PDB file of C-alpha atoms in Angstrom:
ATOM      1  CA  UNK M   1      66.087  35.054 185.442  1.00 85.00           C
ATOM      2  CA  UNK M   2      68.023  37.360 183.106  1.00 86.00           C
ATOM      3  CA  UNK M   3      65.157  39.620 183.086  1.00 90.00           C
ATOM      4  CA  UNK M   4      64.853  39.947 187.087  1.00 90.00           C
ATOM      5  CA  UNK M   5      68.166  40.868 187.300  1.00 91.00           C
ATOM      6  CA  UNK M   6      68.346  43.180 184.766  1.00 92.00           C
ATOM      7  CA  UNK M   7      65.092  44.972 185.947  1.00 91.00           C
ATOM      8  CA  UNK M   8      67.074  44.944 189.485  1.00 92.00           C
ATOM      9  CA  UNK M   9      69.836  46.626 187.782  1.00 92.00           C
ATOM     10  CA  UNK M  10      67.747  49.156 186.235  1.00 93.00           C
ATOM     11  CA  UNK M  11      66.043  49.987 189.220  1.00 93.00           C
ATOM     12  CA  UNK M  12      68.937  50.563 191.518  1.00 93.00           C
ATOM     13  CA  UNK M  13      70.562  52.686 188.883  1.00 93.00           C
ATOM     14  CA  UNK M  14      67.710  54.616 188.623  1.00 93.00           C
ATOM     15  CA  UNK M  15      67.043  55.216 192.032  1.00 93.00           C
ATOM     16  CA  UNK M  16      70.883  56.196 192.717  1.00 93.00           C
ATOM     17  CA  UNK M  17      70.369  58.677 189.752  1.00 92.00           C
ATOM     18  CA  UNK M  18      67.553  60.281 191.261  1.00 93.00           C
ATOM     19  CA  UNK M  19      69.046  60.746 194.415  1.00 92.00           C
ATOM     20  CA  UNK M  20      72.136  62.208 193.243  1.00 92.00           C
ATOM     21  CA  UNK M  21      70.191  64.578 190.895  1.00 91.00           C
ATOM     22  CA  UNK M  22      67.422  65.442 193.906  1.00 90.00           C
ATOM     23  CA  UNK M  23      70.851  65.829 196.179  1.00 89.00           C
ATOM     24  CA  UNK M  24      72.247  68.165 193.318  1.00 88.00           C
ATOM     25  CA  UNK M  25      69.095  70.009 193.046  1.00 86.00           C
ATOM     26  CA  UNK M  26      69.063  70.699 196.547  1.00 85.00           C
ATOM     27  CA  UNK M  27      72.299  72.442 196.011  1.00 83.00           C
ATOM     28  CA  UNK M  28      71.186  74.519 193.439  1.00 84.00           C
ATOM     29  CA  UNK M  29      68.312  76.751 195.712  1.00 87.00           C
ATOM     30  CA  UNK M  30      68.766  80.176 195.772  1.00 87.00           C
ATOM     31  CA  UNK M  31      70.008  79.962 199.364  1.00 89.00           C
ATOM     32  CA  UNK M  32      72.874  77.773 198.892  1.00 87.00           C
ATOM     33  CA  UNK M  33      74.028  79.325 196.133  1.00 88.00           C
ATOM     34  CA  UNK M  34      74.021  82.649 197.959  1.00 90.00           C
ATOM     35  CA  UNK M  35      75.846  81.411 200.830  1.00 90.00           C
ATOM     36  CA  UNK M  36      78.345  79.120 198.585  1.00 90.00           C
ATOM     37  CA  UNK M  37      78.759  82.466 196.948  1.00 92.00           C
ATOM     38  CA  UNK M  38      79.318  84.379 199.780  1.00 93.00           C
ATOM     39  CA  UNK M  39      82.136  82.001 200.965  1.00 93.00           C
ATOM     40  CA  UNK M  40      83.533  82.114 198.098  1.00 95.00           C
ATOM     41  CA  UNK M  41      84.047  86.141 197.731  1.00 96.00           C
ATOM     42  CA  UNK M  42      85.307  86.217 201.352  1.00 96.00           C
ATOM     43  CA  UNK M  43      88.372  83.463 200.548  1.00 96.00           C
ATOM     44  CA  UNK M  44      89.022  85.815 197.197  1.00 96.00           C
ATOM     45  CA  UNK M  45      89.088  88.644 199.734  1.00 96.00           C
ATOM     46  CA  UNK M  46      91.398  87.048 202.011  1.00 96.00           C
ATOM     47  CA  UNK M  47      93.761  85.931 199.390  1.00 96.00           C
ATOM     48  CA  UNK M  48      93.460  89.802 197.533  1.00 96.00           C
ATOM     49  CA  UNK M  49      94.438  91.134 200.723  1.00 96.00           C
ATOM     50  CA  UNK M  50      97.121  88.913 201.389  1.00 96.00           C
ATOM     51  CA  UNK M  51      98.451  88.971 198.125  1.00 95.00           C
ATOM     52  CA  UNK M  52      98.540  93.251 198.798  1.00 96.00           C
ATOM     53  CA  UNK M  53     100.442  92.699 202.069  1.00 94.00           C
ATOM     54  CA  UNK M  54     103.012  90.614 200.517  1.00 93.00           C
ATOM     55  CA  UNK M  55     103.608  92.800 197.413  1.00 92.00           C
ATOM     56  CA  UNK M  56     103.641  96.004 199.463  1.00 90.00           C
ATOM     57  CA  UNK M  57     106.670  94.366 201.862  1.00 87.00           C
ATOM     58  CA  UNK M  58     108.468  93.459 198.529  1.00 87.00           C
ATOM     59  CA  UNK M  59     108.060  96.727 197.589  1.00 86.00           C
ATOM     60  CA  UNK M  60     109.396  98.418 200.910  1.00 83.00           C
ATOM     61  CA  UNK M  61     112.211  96.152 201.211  1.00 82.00           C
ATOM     62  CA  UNK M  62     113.107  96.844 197.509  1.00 81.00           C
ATOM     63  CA  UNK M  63     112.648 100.790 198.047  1.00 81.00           C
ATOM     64  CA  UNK M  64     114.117 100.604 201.995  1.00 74.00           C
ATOM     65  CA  UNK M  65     111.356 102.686 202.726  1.00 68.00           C
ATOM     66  CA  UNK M  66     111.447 100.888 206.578  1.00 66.00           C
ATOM     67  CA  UNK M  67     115.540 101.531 206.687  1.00 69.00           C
ATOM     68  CA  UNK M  68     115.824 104.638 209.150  1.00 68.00           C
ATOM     69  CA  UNK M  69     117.855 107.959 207.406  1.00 65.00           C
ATOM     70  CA  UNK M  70     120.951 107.211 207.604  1.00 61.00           C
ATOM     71  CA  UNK M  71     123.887 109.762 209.478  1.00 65.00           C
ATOM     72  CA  UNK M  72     126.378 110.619 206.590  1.00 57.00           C
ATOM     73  CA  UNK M  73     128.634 112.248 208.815  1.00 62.00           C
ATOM     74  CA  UNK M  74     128.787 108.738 210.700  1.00 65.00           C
ATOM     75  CA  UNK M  75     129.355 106.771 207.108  1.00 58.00           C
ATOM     76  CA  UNK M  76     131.479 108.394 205.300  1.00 59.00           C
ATOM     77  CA  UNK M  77     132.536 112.760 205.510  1.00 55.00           C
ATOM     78  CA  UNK M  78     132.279 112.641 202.016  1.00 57.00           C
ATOM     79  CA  UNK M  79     128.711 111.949 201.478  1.00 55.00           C
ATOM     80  CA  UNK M  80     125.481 113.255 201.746  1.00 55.00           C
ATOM     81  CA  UNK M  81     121.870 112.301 202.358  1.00 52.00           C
ATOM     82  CA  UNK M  82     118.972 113.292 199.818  1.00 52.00           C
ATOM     83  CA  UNK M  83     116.144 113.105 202.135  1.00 54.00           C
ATOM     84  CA  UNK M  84     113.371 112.997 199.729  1.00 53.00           C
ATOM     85  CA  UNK M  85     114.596 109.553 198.912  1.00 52.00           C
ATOM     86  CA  UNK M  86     116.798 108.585 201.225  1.00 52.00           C
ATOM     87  CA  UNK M  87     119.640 108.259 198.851  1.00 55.00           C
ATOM     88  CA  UNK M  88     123.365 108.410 199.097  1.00 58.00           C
ATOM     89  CA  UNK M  89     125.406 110.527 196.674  1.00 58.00           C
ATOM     90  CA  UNK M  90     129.158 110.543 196.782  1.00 60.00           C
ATOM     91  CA  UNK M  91     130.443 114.427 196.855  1.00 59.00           C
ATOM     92  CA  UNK M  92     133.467 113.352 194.498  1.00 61.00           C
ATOM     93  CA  UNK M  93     130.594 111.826 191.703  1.00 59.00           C
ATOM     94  CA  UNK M  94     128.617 114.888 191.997  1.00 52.00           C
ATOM     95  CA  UNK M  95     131.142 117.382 191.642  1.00 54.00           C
ATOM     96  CA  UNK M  96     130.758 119.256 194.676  1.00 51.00           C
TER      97      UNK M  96
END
């Protein structure tokens, strides 16, 4: 009786193993991996692009590259605007 039951054992063990290795092999054809591979480049893609998108709005809200040139005569008489960069220099600093 031990015997039947361990030859039952064995043989349901060894026909799970060979389906999940013939399942496994099945995954490994040339045209799943292609198209695993494929998905797998367009979601780095995405994310690449998004992660550009994000840095490049950090980088014009740290620079206020999207902030419109600002009047100086409307902010303050005493200053003036550097349009190359946008940037505000107090006349009494500067010396002039």
């Amino acid at each position: 009786m031990k015997r039947l039951f361990w030859l039952s054992v064995g043989a349901g063990v060894g026909a799970y193993g060979m389906r999940r290795v013939s399942r496994f092999a099945r995954s490994l054809t040339p045209q799943n991996v292609a198209v695993r591979a494929g998905d797998r480049l367009r979601i780095f893609t995405e994310d690449v692009r998004l992660g550009m998108q994000d840095r490049e709005d950090q980088l014009r809200e740290a620079i206020e590259l999207d902030r419109a040139v600002p009047d100086p005569r409307k902010e303050h008489p005493s200053r003036r605007v550097l349009k190359a960069r946008y940037t505000i220099i107090d006349d009494e600093k500067d010396g002039n």
